[in-house]
Structure formats: C-alpha cells, structure tokens
Short mmCIF file of C-alpha atoms in Angstrom, two decimals:
data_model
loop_
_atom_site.label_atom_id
_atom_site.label_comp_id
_atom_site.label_asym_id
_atom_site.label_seq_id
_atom_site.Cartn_x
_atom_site.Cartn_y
_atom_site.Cartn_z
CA UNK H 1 103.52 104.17 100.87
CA UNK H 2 100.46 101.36 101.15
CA UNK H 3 100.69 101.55 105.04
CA UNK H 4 100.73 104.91 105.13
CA UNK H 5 97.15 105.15 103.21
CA UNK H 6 95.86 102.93 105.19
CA UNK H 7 96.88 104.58 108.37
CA UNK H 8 95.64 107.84 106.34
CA UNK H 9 92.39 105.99 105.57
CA UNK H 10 91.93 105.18 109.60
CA UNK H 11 91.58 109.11 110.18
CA UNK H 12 93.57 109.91 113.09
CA UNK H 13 92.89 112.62 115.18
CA UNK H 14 93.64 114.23 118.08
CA UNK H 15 91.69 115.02 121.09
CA UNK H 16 92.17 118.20 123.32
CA UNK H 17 89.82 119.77 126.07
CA UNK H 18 89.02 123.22 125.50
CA UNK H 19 87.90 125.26 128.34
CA UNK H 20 85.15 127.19 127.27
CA UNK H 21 83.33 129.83 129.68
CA UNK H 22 79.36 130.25 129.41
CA UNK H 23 76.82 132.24 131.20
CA UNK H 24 73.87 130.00 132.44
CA UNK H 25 71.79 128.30 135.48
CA UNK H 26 72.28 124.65 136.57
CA UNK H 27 69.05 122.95 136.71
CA UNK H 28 68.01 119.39 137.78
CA UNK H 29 64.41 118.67 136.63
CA UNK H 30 62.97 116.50 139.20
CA UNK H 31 60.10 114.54 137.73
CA UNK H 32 57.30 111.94 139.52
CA UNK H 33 57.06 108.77 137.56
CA UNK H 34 54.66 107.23 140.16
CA UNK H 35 51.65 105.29 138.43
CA UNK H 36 49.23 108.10 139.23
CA UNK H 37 50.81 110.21 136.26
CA UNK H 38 49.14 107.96 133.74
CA UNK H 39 46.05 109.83 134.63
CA UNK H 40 44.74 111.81 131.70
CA UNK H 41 42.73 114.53 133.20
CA UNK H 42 45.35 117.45 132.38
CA UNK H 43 44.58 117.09 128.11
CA UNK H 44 42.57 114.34 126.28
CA UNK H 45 44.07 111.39 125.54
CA UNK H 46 47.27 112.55 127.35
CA UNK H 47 49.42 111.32 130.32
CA UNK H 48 50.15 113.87 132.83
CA UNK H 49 53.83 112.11 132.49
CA UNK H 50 53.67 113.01 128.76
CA UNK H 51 52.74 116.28 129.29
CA UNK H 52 55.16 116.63 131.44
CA UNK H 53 57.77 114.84 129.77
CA UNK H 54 57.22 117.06 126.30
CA UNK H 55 57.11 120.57 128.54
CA UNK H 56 60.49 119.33 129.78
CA UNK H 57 61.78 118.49 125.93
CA UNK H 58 60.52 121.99 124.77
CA UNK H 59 62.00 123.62 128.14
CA UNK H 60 65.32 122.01 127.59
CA UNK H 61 65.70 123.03 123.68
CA UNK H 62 65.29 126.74 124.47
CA UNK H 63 68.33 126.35 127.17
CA UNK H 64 71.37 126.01 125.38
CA UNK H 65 73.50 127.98 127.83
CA UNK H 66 72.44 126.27 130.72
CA UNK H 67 73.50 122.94 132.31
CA UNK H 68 69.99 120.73 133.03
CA UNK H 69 69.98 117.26 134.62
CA UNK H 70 66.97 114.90 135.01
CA UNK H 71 66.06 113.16 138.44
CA UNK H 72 62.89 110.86 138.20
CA UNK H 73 61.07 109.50 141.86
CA UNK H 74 58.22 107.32 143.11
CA UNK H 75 59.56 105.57 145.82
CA UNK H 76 63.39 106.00 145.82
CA UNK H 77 65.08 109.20 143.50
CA UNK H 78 67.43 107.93 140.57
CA UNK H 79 69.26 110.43 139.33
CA UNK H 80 68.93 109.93 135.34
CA UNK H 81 71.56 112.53 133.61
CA UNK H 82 74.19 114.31 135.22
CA UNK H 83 74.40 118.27 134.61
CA UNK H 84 75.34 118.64 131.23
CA UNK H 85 75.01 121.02 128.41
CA UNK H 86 74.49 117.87 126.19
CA UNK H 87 70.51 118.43 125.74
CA UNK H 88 70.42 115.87 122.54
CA UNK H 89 71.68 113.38 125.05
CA UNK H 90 69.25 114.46 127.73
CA UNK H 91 66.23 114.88 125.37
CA UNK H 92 66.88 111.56 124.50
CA UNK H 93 66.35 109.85 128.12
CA UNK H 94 63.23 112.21 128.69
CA UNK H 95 61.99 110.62 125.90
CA UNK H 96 62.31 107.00 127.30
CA UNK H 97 60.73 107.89 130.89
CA UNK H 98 58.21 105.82 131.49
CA UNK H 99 55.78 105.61 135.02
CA UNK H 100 56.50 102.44 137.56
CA UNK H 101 54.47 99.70 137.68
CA UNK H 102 50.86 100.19 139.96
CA UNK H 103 51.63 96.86 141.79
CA UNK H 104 54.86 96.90 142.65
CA UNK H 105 56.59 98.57 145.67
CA UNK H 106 58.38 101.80 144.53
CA UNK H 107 54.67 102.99 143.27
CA UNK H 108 54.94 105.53 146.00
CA UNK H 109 55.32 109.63 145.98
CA UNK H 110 58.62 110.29 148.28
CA UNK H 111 59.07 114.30 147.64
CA UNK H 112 61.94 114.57 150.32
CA UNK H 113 63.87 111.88 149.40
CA UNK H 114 63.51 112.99 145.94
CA UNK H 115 64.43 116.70 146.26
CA UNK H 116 66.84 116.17 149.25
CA UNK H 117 69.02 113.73 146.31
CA UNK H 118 68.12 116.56 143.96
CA UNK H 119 69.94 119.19 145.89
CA UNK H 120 73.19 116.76 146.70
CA UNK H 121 73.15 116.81 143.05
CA UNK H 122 73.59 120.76 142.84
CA UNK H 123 76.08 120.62 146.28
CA UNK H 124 79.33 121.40 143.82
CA UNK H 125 77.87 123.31 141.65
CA UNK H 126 79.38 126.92 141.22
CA UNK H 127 77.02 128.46 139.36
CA UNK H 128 74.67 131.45 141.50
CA UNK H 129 71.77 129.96 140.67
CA UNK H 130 70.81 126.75 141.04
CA UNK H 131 67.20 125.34 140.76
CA UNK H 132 65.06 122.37 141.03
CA UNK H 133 62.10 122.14 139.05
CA UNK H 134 60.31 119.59 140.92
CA UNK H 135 56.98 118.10 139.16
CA UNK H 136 54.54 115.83 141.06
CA UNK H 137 51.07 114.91 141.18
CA UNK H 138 50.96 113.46 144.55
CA UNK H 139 51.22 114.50 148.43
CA UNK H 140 54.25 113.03 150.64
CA UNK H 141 53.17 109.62 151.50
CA UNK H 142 56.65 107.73 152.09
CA UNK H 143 58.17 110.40 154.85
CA UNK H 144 55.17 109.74 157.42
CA UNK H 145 54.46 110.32 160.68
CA UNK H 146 55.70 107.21 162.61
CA UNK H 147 57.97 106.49 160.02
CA UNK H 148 61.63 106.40 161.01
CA UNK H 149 64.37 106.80 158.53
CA UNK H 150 62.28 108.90 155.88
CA UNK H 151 63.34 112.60 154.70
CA UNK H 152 60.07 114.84 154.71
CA UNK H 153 59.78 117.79 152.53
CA UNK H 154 60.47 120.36 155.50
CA UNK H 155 63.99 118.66 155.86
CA UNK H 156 64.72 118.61 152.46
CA UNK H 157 63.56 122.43 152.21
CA UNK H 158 66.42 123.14 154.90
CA UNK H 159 69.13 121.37 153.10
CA UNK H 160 68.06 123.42 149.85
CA UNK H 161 67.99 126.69 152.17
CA UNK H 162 71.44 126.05 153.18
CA UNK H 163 72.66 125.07 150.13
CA UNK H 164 71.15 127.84 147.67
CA UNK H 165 69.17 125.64 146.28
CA UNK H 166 65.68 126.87 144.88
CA UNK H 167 62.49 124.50 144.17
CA UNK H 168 59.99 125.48 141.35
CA UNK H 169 57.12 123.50 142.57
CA UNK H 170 54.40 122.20 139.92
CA UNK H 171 51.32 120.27 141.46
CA UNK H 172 50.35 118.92 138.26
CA UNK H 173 46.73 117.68 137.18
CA UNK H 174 43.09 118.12 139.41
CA UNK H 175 43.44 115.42 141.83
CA UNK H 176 42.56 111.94 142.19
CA UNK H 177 39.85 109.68 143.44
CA UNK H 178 40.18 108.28 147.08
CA UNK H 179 39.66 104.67 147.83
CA UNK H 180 35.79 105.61 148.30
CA UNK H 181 35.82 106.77 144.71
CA UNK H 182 35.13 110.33 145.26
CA UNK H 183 37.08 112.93 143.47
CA UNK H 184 39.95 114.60 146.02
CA UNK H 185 41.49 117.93 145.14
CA UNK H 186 45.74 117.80 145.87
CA UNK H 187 46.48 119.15 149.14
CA UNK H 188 49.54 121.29 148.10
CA UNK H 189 50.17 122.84 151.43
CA UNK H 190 53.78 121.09 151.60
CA UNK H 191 54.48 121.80 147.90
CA UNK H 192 53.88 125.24 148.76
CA UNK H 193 56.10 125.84 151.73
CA UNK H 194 58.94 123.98 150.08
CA UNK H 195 59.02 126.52 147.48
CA UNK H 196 58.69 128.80 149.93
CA UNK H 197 61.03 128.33 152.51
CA UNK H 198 63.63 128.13 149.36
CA UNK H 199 62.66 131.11 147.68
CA UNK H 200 61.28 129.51 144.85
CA UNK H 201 57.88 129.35 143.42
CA UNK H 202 54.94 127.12 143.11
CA UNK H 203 52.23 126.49 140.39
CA UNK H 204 49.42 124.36 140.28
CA UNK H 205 49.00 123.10 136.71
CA UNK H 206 45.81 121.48 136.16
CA UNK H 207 46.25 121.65 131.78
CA UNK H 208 49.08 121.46 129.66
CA UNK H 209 49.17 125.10 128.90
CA UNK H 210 50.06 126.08 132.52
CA UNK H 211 53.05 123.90 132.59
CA UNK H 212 54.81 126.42 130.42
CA UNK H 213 54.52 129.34 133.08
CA UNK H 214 57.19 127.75 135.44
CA UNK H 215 59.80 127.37 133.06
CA UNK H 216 59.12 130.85 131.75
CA UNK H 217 60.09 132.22 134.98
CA UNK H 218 63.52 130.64 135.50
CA UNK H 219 64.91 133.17 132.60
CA UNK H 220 65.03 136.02 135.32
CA UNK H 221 66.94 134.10 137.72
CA UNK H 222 70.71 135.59 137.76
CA UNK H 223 73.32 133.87 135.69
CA UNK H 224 76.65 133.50 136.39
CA UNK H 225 80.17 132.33 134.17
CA UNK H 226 81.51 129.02 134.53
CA UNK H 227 84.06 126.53 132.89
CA UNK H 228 82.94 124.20 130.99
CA UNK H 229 85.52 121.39 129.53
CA UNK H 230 84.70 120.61 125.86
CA UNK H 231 86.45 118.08 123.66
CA UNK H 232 87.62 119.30 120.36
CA UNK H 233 89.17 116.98 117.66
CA UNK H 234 91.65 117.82 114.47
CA UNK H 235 91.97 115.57 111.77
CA UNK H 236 96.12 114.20 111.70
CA UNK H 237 95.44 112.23 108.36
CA UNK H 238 96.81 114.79 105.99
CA UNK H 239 100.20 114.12 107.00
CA UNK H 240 100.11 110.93 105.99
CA UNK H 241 98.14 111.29 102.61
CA UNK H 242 101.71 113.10 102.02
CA UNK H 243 103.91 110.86 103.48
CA UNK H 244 102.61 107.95 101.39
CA UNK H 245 102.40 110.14 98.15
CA UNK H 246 106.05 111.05 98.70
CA UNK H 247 107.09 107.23 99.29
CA UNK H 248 105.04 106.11 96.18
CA UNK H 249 106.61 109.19 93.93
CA UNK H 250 109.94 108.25 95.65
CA UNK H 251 109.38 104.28 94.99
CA UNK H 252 108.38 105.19 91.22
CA UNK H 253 111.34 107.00 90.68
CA UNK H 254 113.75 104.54 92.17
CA UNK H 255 111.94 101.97 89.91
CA UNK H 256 113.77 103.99 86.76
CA UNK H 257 117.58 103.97 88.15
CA UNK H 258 119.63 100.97 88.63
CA UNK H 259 117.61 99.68 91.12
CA UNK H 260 114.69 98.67 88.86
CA UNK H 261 112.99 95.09 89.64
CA UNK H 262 113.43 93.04 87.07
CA UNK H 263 111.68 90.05 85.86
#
C-alpha cells in the first residue's frame, strides 16, 4: 500500500495526440537584425529592431489560429522558430532578438538569401495562404553584381511565385547616412517588385505607428483548415490512490485475524 502512494504521489499520466483541425494562415516573419536597426530615427529613444520586435509580439498575440514562425538575417538567414501555434514560445525568442555586431562579418543585408530560406520554410505547408512578412531597413548588398553564388531578390521572388508564397514588404525607418555623412533616403525599388511579382504588398514605415498597417492587412487573406497534432495528458494516479487504500484497509484487517504480528 506504501508503494502504491508513492507511485500515486509521482502522478502518472498518459500522453495522446489529438488531431485538432483549425482555420488559419502560416506565416514566417522574416526580420533584419543587421547593425543598422539600432538606429533610432523611427520613435525617440527606440531601436527600429525594438519597434519592430514589439509590432511582431502584438501581431503574434492577436493570431491565435494561425501558425507564425520567426526567420532573422544580416548576412546568412537562421531560421529561429519553426511554424507553430505555440506563440508563448515564439513571443519568447522575439523577445531575445538582438542586432549583430557592426564589426563583424555577417553585419550585412542579404534579402534573397533571407526570403529565398523563408519560402523553403513554407514549401510543405498546406495551408492556401502562406505569407512572409519580411522587415528590413536596408537595400540588397550581399547578392551583387559580380558576385557569384548569391540569391538576389528577383530569384527569390520567382521561387515565392512558384511556390504561393506572398511577401509583405516593410522598408522600415527614413534612411541612413552614406559614408560622406549625408542623409540617403532607402531605395525600395527591389522591395517593391518583390512584393509585387508575389502578389503581396509593400509599406514604407518610417514611425512606429505605420508598422501596424501591414499586419492589419494579412486578416483578409483566405484561410484554409488544417491538422494540427496536439498533445493532451490524463492524470492515471487515481487508480492507485485506490489500490493502496484497498491494500492498507486490506493489511489493517488482516492485522485483526490470526495473522496478527505479534511482539
């Protein structure tokens, strides 16, 4: 009866997968973490990466049908949550994303790398709409001419074309200062035709408030139903809360008969 509340006191359960169907989009938020996004010209005393970053956390929290991933570039794309419909987990590692260093190697803007990864990452998905909200401050400048190798935007707008893959392009902030120190404007000429030649859209957000406007416009994309696996657990202690009361009643009893222990 003692092992049995202990086992009891363990709580064992057991673990099924229920399939559960949903209506929703799958969406990969693709976000620049290059060293130009500590630039603070979008709100005062704000990052244009924590701007970003908290647009995404409010965006997220307001898509509980939906299955969002995160995909952060400068140089090379790392893909930073898998589709899921976990958004505590996911708010989480928006929360830790943090710029790369200004004087290291992988401080560089690759856009087609980044949003060619981004739409391998949607590939299996079977949902009818599938979307990449890509965020950058900066122009192509891995991707060059000369440059052999490199995926440029256009390329990566033809893998999302064949794929059904739609970009939400956001230019974010007013620019940045060349190396002569004068103040450039973003050229967003290839932002603009990747969202383009996808069907998508693109937004220039110089403040935080504009941010908002993108995500806003993902709610009238069609939805579709799909499986998603969820693990569901049942308590099995009860069981053996009875089992053990039964073998301590049936020990007490026994105790009375014949087969009491004596001193």
């Amino acid at each position: 009866g003692a092992l049995l509340l202990v086992v009891a006191l363990a709580r064992p359960a057991a673990r099924a997968q229920l399939e559960e169907e949903v209506e929703g989009i799958d969406i990969l938020l693709c976000l620049d973490t290059s060293s130009s996004m500590t630039a603070d010209d979008m709100e005062r005393r704000r990052t244009r990466l924590a701007i970003a970053r908290d647009a995404a956390i409010d965006f997220v929290r307001g898509r509980e049908q939906d299955r969002v991933g995160l995909l952060t570039f400068a140089r090379y794309p790392d893909v930073r949550c898998p589709l899921t419909r976990d958004h505590a987990m996911l708010e989480e590692i928006l929360r830790d994303v943090t710029t790369v260093s200004g004087e290291g190697p992988e401080d560089a803007t690759g856009i087609g790398t980044a949003v060619a990864r981004a739409a391998q990452v949607l590939e299996r998905s079977g949902a009818a709409s599938k979307v990449v909200i890509l965020l950058t401050d900066g122009d192509e400048n891995v991707a060059q001419a000369g440059v052999q190798g490199e995926i440029a935007p256009a390329h990566a707008a033809q893998l999302c074309e064949r794929l059904g893959v739609k970009v939400y392009a956001i230019a974010a902030g007013s620019g940045r200062p060349d190396p002569g120190g004068t103040w450039r404007r973003p050229d967003t000429r290839t932002l603009e035709a990747l969202a383009s030649r996808t069907a998508g859209v693109f937004l220039a957000a110089t403040d935080a408030d504009a941010l908002a406007g993108v995500y806003a416009q993902v709610d009238a994309l069609e939805r579709t139903f799909f499986a998603e696996p969820r693990p569901v657990f049942s308590d099995r202690y009860l069981s053996f809360v009875i089992a053990a009361l039964i073998a301590l009643l049936l020990g007490a009893l026994l105790a009375t008969t014949v087969l009491e222990v004596q001193p």
